[in-house]
Coordinates of C-alpha atoms and ligand atoms in Angstrom, one line a residue:
M26 CA 47.0 57.2 -30.1
N27 CA 45.1 56.2 -26.9
E28 CA 48.3 55.4 -25.2
F29 CA 49.9 58.7 -26.2
L30 CA 46.9 60.8 -24.8
L31 CA 46.8 58.9 -21.5
D32 CA 50.5 59.4 -21.1
L33 CA 50.1 63.1 -21.7
R34 CA 47.3 63.4 -19.1
F35 CA 49.1 61.5 -16.3
F36 CA 52.7 62.5 -17.0
Y37 CA 52.4 66.3 -17.5
P38 CA 52.6 66.9 -13.8
C39 CA 55.8 64.9 -13.7
L40 CA 57.2 66.9 -16.6
V41 CA 56.3 70.1 -14.8
S42 CA 58.5 69.1 -11.9
S43 CA 61.4 67.5 -13.8
L44 CA 61.7 70.0 -16.7
K45 CA 60.7 73.0 -14.6
L46 CA 57.7 73.8 -16.8
P47 CA 55.3 76.4 -15.6
P48 CA 52.4 74.8 -13.7
L49 CA 49.1 74.8 -15.6
S50 CA 46.3 77.1 -14.4
H51 CA 43.1 75.3 -13.3
S52 CA 41.1 76.3 -16.4
I53 CA 43.9 75.2 -18.8
S54 CA 44.2 72.0 -16.9
L55 CA 40.4 71.5 -17.0
F56 CA 40.5 72.3 -20.7
L57 CA 43.3 70.0 -21.3
S58 CA 41.6 67.2 -19.4
L59 CA 38.4 67.7 -21.4
S60 CA 40.2 67.9 -24.7
V61 CA 42.2 64.8 -23.9
R62 CA 39.0 63.0 -22.9
H63 CA 37.4 64.2 -26.2
L64 CA 40.4 63.2 -28.2
L65 CA 40.4 59.9 -26.4
Y66 CA 36.8 59.4 -27.3
L67 CA 37.4 60.3 -30.9
S68 CA 40.4 58.1 -31.2
E69 CA 38.6 55.2 -29.7
Q70 CA 35.7 55.8 -32.0
G71 CA 38.1 56.1 -34.9
E72 CA 39.9 52.9 -34.0
S73 CA 36.8 50.9 -33.5
D74 CA 35.5 52.2 -36.9
C75 CA 38.7 51.2 -38.4
C76 CA 38.5 47.7 -36.7
R77 CA 35.0 47.3 -37.9
A78 CA 36.0 48.2 -41.4
E79 CA 38.9 45.8 -41.2
E80 CA 36.7 43.0 -39.9
R81 CA 34.2 43.7 -42.6
E82 CA 36.9 43.6 -45.2
R83 CA 38.2 40.4 -43.7
G84 CA 34.8 38.9 -43.8
Q85 CA 34.3 39.9 -47.3
G86 CA 37.6 38.5 -48.3
K87 CA 36.7 35.2 -46.7
E88 CA 33.4 35.2 -48.4
N89 CA 35.1 35.9 -51.8
K90 CA 37.6 33.2 -51.2
E91 CA 34.8 30.7 -50.3
N92 CA 32.9 31.7 -53.4
Q93 CA 36.1 31.3 -55.4
E94 CA 36.7 27.9 -53.8
K95 CA 33.2 26.9 -54.8
Q96 CA 33.9 27.9 -58.4
Y97 CA 37.4 26.4 -58.4
V98 CA 37.2 22.9 -59.9
G99 CA 40.9 22.2 -59.3
F100 CA 42.2 21.3 -62.7
A101 CA 44.7 24.1 -62.4
T102 CA 46.8 21.6 -60.4
L103 CA 47.1 19.3 -63.4
P104 CA 50.6 20.4 -64.4
N105 CA 51.8 19.8 -60.8
Q106 CA 50.3 16.3 -60.9
V107 CA 52.0 15.6 -64.3
H108 CA 55.2 17.0 -62.9
R109 CA 55.1 14.8 -59.8
K110 CA 54.3 11.7 -61.8
S111 CA 56.9 12.2 -64.4
V112 CA 59.7 12.9 -61.8
K113 CA 58.7 9.7 -60.0
K114 CA 58.7 7.6 -63.2
G115 CA 61.9 9.1 -64.6
F116 CA 62.8 9.9 -68.1
D117 CA 64.6 8.1 -70.9
F118 CA 66.4 9.3 -74.0
T119 CA 68.1 7.3 -76.8
L120 CA 70.8 9.1 -78.7
M121 CA 72.5 7.6 -81.7
V122 CA 76.0 8.8 -82.9
A123 CA 77.1 8.1 -86.4
G124 CA 80.2 9.1 -88.4
E125 CA 83.5 7.7 -89.4
S126 CA 85.7 6.2 -86.8
G127 CA 88.1 8.7 -85.1
M128 CA 85.7 11.7 -85.7
G129 CA 85.5 12.3 -81.9
K130 CA 82.1 10.7 -81.3
S131 CA 82.9 9.0 -78.0
T132 CA 84.8 12.0 -76.7
L133 CA 81.9 14.3 -77.5
V134 CA 79.4 11.9 -75.8
N135 CA 81.5 11.8 -72.7
S136 CA 81.9 15.6 -72.7
L137 CA 78.1 16.0 -73.1
F138 CA 77.0 13.8 -70.3
L139 CA 80.2 14.0 -68.1
T140 CA 80.4 10.2 -67.9
D141 CA 82.8 7.6 -69.3
L142 CA 80.6 5.5 -71.5
Y143 CA 83.4 3.8 -73.4
K144 CA 85.6 2.3 -70.7
D145 CA 85.7 -1.2 -72.4
R146 CA 86.0 -0.1 -76.0
K147 CA 88.3 -2.2 -78.2
L148 CA 89.7 -0.4 -81.1
L149 CA 90.4 -2.3 -84.3
N150 CA 93.5 -2.0 -86.4
A151 CA 93.4 -1.1 -90.1
E152 CA 93.6 -4.8 -91.2
E153 CA 90.7 -5.8 -89.0
R154 CA 88.7 -2.8 -90.3
I155 CA 89.0 -3.7 -94.0
N156 CA 86.1 -6.1 -94.0
Q157 CA 84.5 -4.8 -90.9
T158 CA 80.7 -4.5 -91.0
V159 CA 78.8 -1.8 -89.2
E160 CA 78.0 -2.8 -85.7
I161 CA 75.4 -1.4 -83.4
I162 CA 76.5 -1.1 -79.8
K163 CA 74.3 0.2 -77.0
H164 CA 75.5 1.8 -73.8
T165 CA 73.0 2.6 -71.1
V166 CA 73.7 4.8 -68.1
D167 CA 71.4 6.1 -65.4
I168 CA 72.0 9.6 -64.4
E169 CA 70.4 11.7 -61.7
E170 CA 70.3 15.4 -61.3
K171 CA 68.4 17.2 -58.5
G172 CA 66.2 14.2 -58.0
V173 CA 65.3 13.8 -61.6
K174 CA 66.4 10.4 -63.1
L175 CA 67.4 10.0 -66.8
K176 CA 68.0 6.6 -68.4
L177 CA 70.3 7.6 -71.2
T178 CA 71.0 5.1 -74.0
I179 CA 73.8 5.8 -76.5
V180 CA 73.6 3.8 -79.7
D181 CA 77.0 3.7 -81.3
T182 CA 77.7 2.6 -84.8
P183 CA 81.4 1.6 -85.1
G184 CA 82.5 0.6 -88.5
F185 CA 80.3 3.1 -90.3
G186 CA 82.2 4.5 -93.4
D187 CA 85.4 2.6 -92.4
A188 CA 85.5 -0.2 -94.9
V189 CA 87.1 0.0 -98.4
N190 CA 83.6 -0.5 -99.9
N191 CA 81.1 1.6 -98.2
N192 CA 78.2 0.7 -100.4
E193 CA 75.0 0.7 -98.3
C194 CA 77.0 0.9 -95.0
W195 CA 74.0 2.8 -93.5
K196 CA 71.8 -0.3 -94.0
P197 CA 72.5 -1.9 -90.5
I198 CA 71.6 1.5 -89.0
T199 CA 68.3 1.9 -90.8
D200 CA 67.5 -1.7 -90.0
Y201 CA 68.2 -1.1 -86.3
I202 CA 65.9 2.0 -86.2
D203 CA 63.1 0.0 -88.0
Q204 CA 63.5 -2.9 -85.6
Q205 CA 63.0 -0.6 -82.6
F206 CA 59.8 0.7 -84.2
E207 CA 58.7 -2.8 -85.0
Q208 CA 59.3 -3.9 -81.4
Y209 CA 57.3 -0.9 -80.1
F210 CA 54.5 -1.6 -82.5
R211 CA 54.4 -5.2 -81.5
D212 CA 54.4 -4.3 -77.7
E213 CA 51.8 -1.7 -78.2
S214 CA 49.5 -4.1 -80.0
G215 CA 50.1 -6.8 -77.4
L216 CA 48.5 -7.6 -74.1
N217 CA 50.9 -6.2 -71.6
R218 CA 51.0 -2.6 -72.6
K219 CA 51.8 -1.3 -69.2
N220 CA 55.5 -1.8 -69.1
I221 CA 56.6 -1.2 -72.7
Q222 CA 60.3 -0.5 -73.0
D223 CA 60.7 2.3 -75.4
N224 CA 64.0 1.8 -77.4
R225 CA 63.1 4.0 -80.3
V226 CA 66.0 6.3 -81.3
H227 CA 65.1 9.9 -80.6
C228 CA 68.0 11.6 -82.2
C229 CA 71.0 10.9 -84.4
L230 CA 74.1 13.1 -84.1
Y231 CA 75.8 12.8 -87.5
F232 CA 79.5 13.8 -87.5
I233 CA 80.7 15.4 -90.7
P234 CA 84.5 15.6 -91.1
P235 CA 86.0 19.1 -91.0
F236 CA 88.6 18.4 -93.7
G237 CA 86.4 18.4 -96.8
H238 CA 84.6 21.1 -98.8
G239 CA 81.1 20.2 -97.7
L240 CA 79.1 17.0 -97.7
R241 CA 80.7 13.8 -99.1
P242 CA 78.5 11.4 -101.1
V243 CA 78.4 9.0 -98.1
D244 CA 77.1 11.8 -95.9
V245 CA 74.3 12.6 -98.4
E246 CA 73.3 9.0 -98.8
F247 CA 73.4 8.3 -95.1
M248 CA 71.2 11.3 -94.2
K249 CA 68.8 10.6 -97.1
A250 CA 68.4 7.0 -95.9
L251 CA 67.7 8.0 -92.3
H252 CA 65.9 11.4 -92.5
E253 CA 62.4 9.9 -92.6
K254 CA 63.1 7.6 -89.6
V255 CA 65.0 9.7 -87.1
N256 CA 65.8 13.3 -86.1
I257 CA 69.2 14.0 -87.7
I258 CA 71.4 16.7 -86.2
P259 CA 74.4 17.3 -88.4
L260 CA 77.7 18.3 -86.6
I261 CA 81.0 19.5 -87.9
A262 CA 83.5 17.3 -85.9
K263 CA 86.8 18.5 -84.5
A264 CA 86.0 22.2 -85.2
D265 CA 89.3 23.2 -83.6
C266 CA 90.9 22.2 -86.9
L267 CA 89.3 25.2 -88.7
T268 CA 89.5 29.0 -88.4
P269 CA 86.3 30.9 -87.7
N270 CA 86.1 32.0 -91.3
E271 CA 86.6 28.4 -92.5
I272 CA 83.8 27.2 -90.1
K273 CA 81.4 29.8 -91.5
K274 CA 82.2 28.8 -95.1
L275 CA 81.8 25.1 -94.3
K276 CA 78.5 25.7 -92.5
D277 CA 77.1 27.7 -95.4
R278 CA 78.1 25.0 -97.8
I279 CA 76.6 22.2 -95.8
R280 CA 73.3 24.2 -95.4
E281 CA 73.2 24.7 -99.1
E282 CA 73.8 21.1 -99.9
I283 CA 71.2 19.9 -97.3
D284 CA 68.7 22.1 -99.2
K285 CA 69.9 21.0 -102.6
F286 CA 69.6 17.3 -101.9
G287 CA 66.3 17.6 -100.1
I288 CA 67.6 16.2 -96.8
K289 CA 65.2 16.7 -93.9
V290 CA 67.3 17.3 -90.9
Y291 CA 65.7 18.0 -87.5
Q292 CA 63.8 21.3 -87.6
F293 CA 63.6 23.4 -84.5
P294 CA 60.0 24.2 -83.6
E295 CA 58.8 27.7 -84.4
C296 CA 59.0 30.1 -81.5
D297 CA 55.6 31.2 -80.1
S298 CA 54.9 34.9 -80.8
D299 CA 54.2 35.6 -77.1
E300 CA 57.6 34.4 -76.0
D301 CA 59.9 37.0 -74.5
E302 CA 62.5 38.8 -76.6
E303 CA 65.5 37.0 -74.9
F304 CA 64.0 33.6 -75.7
K305 CA 63.3 34.6 -79.3
Q306 CA 66.9 35.8 -79.7
L307 CA 68.3 32.5 -78.3
D308 CA 66.1 30.6 -80.6
K309 CA 67.2 32.6 -83.6
E310 CA 70.9 32.1 -82.7
L311 CA 70.3 28.4 -82.3
K312 CA 68.7 28.1 -85.7
E313 CA 71.5 30.1 -87.3
C314 CA 74.3 28.1 -86.0
T315 CA 73.5 24.7 -87.5
P316 CA 75.3 22.5 -88.3
F317 CA 76.9 22.8 -84.9
A318 CA 80.7 23.0 -85.0
V319 CA 81.8 21.0 -82.0
I320 CA 85.0 20.1 -80.0
G321 CA 85.2 17.3 -77.5
S322 CA 87.7 16.6 -74.8
N323 CA 88.1 14.2 -71.9
T324 CA 90.7 16.2 -70.1
V325 CA 90.5 19.1 -67.7
V326 CA 93.1 21.9 -68.2
E327 CA 93.9 25.2 -66.5
A328 CA 92.9 28.3 -68.5
R329 CA 92.7 31.8 -67.2
G330 CA 93.1 30.6 -63.6
Q331 CA 90.2 28.1 -63.9
R332 CA 89.9 24.4 -64.5
V333 CA 88.1 23.8 -67.7
R334 CA 87.4 20.9 -70.1
G335 CA 89.7 21.6 -73.0
R336 CA 92.5 20.6 -75.4
L337 CA 96.0 21.8 -74.6
Y338 CA 98.1 22.6 -77.7
P339 CA 101.7 24.1 -77.8
W340 CA 100.1 27.4 -79.0
G341 CA 97.2 27.6 -76.6
I342 CA 94.1 26.0 -75.1
V343 CA 90.9 25.2 -76.9
E344 CA 88.0 25.3 -74.4
V345 CA 85.1 23.0 -75.1
E346 CA 82.6 25.2 -73.2
N347 CA 83.8 28.5 -74.5
Q348 CA 81.1 29.8 -77.0
S349 CA 83.7 31.8 -79.0
H350 CA 85.7 28.5 -79.6
C351 CA 82.8 26.2 -80.7
D352 CA 79.1 25.4 -80.5
F353 CA 79.4 22.7 -77.9
V354 CA 77.3 24.6 -75.2
K355 CA 74.6 25.5 -77.8
L356 CA 74.4 21.8 -78.8
R357 CA 74.3 20.6 -75.2
N358 CA 71.6 23.2 -74.2
M359 CA 69.5 22.3 -77.2
L360 CA 69.8 18.6 -76.7
I361 CA 69.3 18.4 -73.0
R362 CA 67.8 21.6 -71.7
S363 CA 65.5 22.9 -74.4
H364 CA 64.6 20.4 -77.1
M365 CA 64.9 16.9 -75.6
H366 CA 61.1 16.6 -75.2
D367 CA 60.5 17.9 -78.7
L368 CA 62.9 15.4 -80.1
K369 CA 60.9 12.6 -78.4
D370 CA 57.6 14.1 -79.5
V371 CA 58.7 14.3 -83.2
T372 CA 60.0 10.7 -82.9
C373 CA 56.7 9.5 -81.6
D374 CA 54.3 11.7 -83.6
V375 CA 56.1 11.9 -86.9
H376 CA 58.6 9.1 -87.5
Y377 CA 56.9 6.3 -85.5
E378 CA 53.5 7.4 -86.8
N379 CA 54.8 7.1 -90.4
Y380 CA 56.2 3.6 -89.7
R381 CA 53.0 2.5 -88.1
A382 CA 50.8 3.9 -90.9
Q383 CA 53.0 2.1 -93.5
C384 CA 52.8 -1.1 -91.5
I385 CA 49.0 -1.0 -91.2
Q386 CA 48.7 -0.2 -94.9
E387 CA 50.9 -3.2 -95.8
M388 CA 48.8 -5.4 -93.4
T389 CA 45.5 -4.3 -95.0
R390 CA 46.8 -4.9 -98.5
Y391 CA 48.0 -8.3 -97.5
M392 CA 44.6 -9.1 -95.9
R393 CA 42.8 -7.9 -99.0
D394 CA 45.1 -9.9 -101.4
N395 CA 44.7 -13.0 -99.3
R396 CA 41.1 -12.5 -98.4
M397 CA 41.9 -12.8 -94.7
E398 CA 39.8 -11.4 -91.9
S399 CA 42.5 -10.7 -89.2
P400 CA 45.6 -8.7 -89.8
L401 CA 47.5 -10.6 -87.2
P402 CA 49.3 -13.2 -89.3
I403 CA 51.5 -10.5 -91.0
L404 CA 52.3 -8.7 -87.7
P405 CA 55.7 -10.1 -86.8
L406 CA 54.6 -11.6 -83.4
S407 CA 57.2 -13.5 -81.5
T408 CA 56.2 -16.8 -80.0
P409 CA 54.6 -16.1 -76.6
D410 CA 56.7 -16.9 -73.6
V411 CA 55.3 -18.5 -70.4
D412 CA 54.4 -15.1 -68.8
T413 CA 52.5 -14.1 -72.0
E414 CA 50.7 -17.4 -72.1
K415 CA 49.6 -16.9 -68.5
L416 CA 48.4 -13.4 -69.2
I417 CA 46.4 -14.6 -72.2
K418 CA 44.8 -17.3 -70.1
M419 CA 43.9 -14.7 -67.4
K420 CA 42.4 -12.4 -70.0
D421 CA 40.4 -15.2 -71.5
E422 CA 39.1 -16.1 -68.0
E423 CA 38.1 -12.5 -67.4
V424 CA 36.2 -12.4 -70.7
Ligands
GDP17 P1 85.4 8.0 -82.3 O1 86.1 6.9 -82.9 O2 84.6 8.8 -83.3 O3 84.6 7.7 -81.1 O4 86.6 9.1 -81.9 P2 87.2 9.3 -80.5 O5 86.3 10.1 -79.6 O6 87.8 8.0 -80.0 O7 88.4 10.3 -80.9 C1 89.5 9.9 -81.7 C2 90.6 10.9 -81.5 O8 90.3 12.2 -81.8 C3 91.1 10.9 -80.1 O9 92.5 11.0 -80.1 C4 90.5 12.2 -79.5 O10 91.3 12.7 -78.4 C5 90.5 13.1 -80.7 N1 89.5 14.1 -80.6 C6 88.2 13.9 -80.1 N2 87.5 15.0 -80.2 C7 88.4 15.9 -80.8 C8 88.2 17.3 -81.2 O11 87.2 17.9 -81.0 N3 89.3 17.9 -81.8 C9 90.4 17.3 -82.0 N4 91.4 18.0 -82.6 N5 90.6 16.0 -81.7 C10 89.6 15.3 -81.1

């Protein structure tokens, strides 16, 4: 404003000569000069008032901020601290896959994590499989995405359901899960609790064949034997063998049978009421589509001008990641993006807690029956190695 008025006062005479404006009479010029001075004064006043107000506001803002800082303890940064620490430490997840041989377990795992976990797999022929017992094979791979490290362990169960006599073929699997709980319990009760290796199984993908009319007796027995120990997620394998209508019927049938036989498969946690509508809708769709009907493939094919993971047949292409072809994407999102942490929490808070409570109960009963004072003799402690001995000595000295 100031600048504009000054310009007007000094440049009017120039305008008079260049634009041929009529020269101002003395009185008008005097009036203009006074008005300009008055306007200048007013504008200066206005601006300084404005500056003062701004300064006052700034001062108040600073004071408020200082007051706020005084009241701000700082625990609002806790999530950031946890985030930083967890990213540094990395994550681990143990996934078990179970189901008859040839159901597409390895192909699905490779498709899920985009790795080749089964490079050295040796397939047995029919004769070798007659008396084959269920084996437990662990594959571990470290994957990293955007700086976040995940140690993924896949526990495979070759031989399950393959023998002529499948009586109790789930026993080695339940034993394995118990052994991991036992190991964890032992480590947790030991001296060196800092670096406990957690090998507990967080989730079991159970492959149901697409060819039958629902669950087979072996499926029912397997799930019943494991449902109190691990989060079971039932899958319909090789879903490209079925039409959409057949998939729907099979899913309904399996859901009915799961209810009928009292099998407790993994339950998705209830959605909070304050979640947004989109999230609620996704959650609803997820719950409705179990058991997931999946398709796996290790090959990339060309479909609609794009390279996609799929299966090429003489009559067309089945796309693994096409949601109108199968539930692979829903399963992957659930397993990795939305529910991995919940699967770990349920393992720790429900399944392991049950095992631990049972163990302590047994120990207490044993102590009572044998009039013992310490529960230690029943705890399956391994003989201490040199490092443990050293640690015990150090602790003794400290005491
Ligand atoms: P695993 O023994 O359960 O690990 O089964 P594999 O992953 O080795 O698969 C056995 C066979 O089934 C292979 O020839 C795969 O290419 C095929 N296969 C895997 N997934 C699918 C699928 O979703 N649909 C169909 N039709 N075949 C599949």
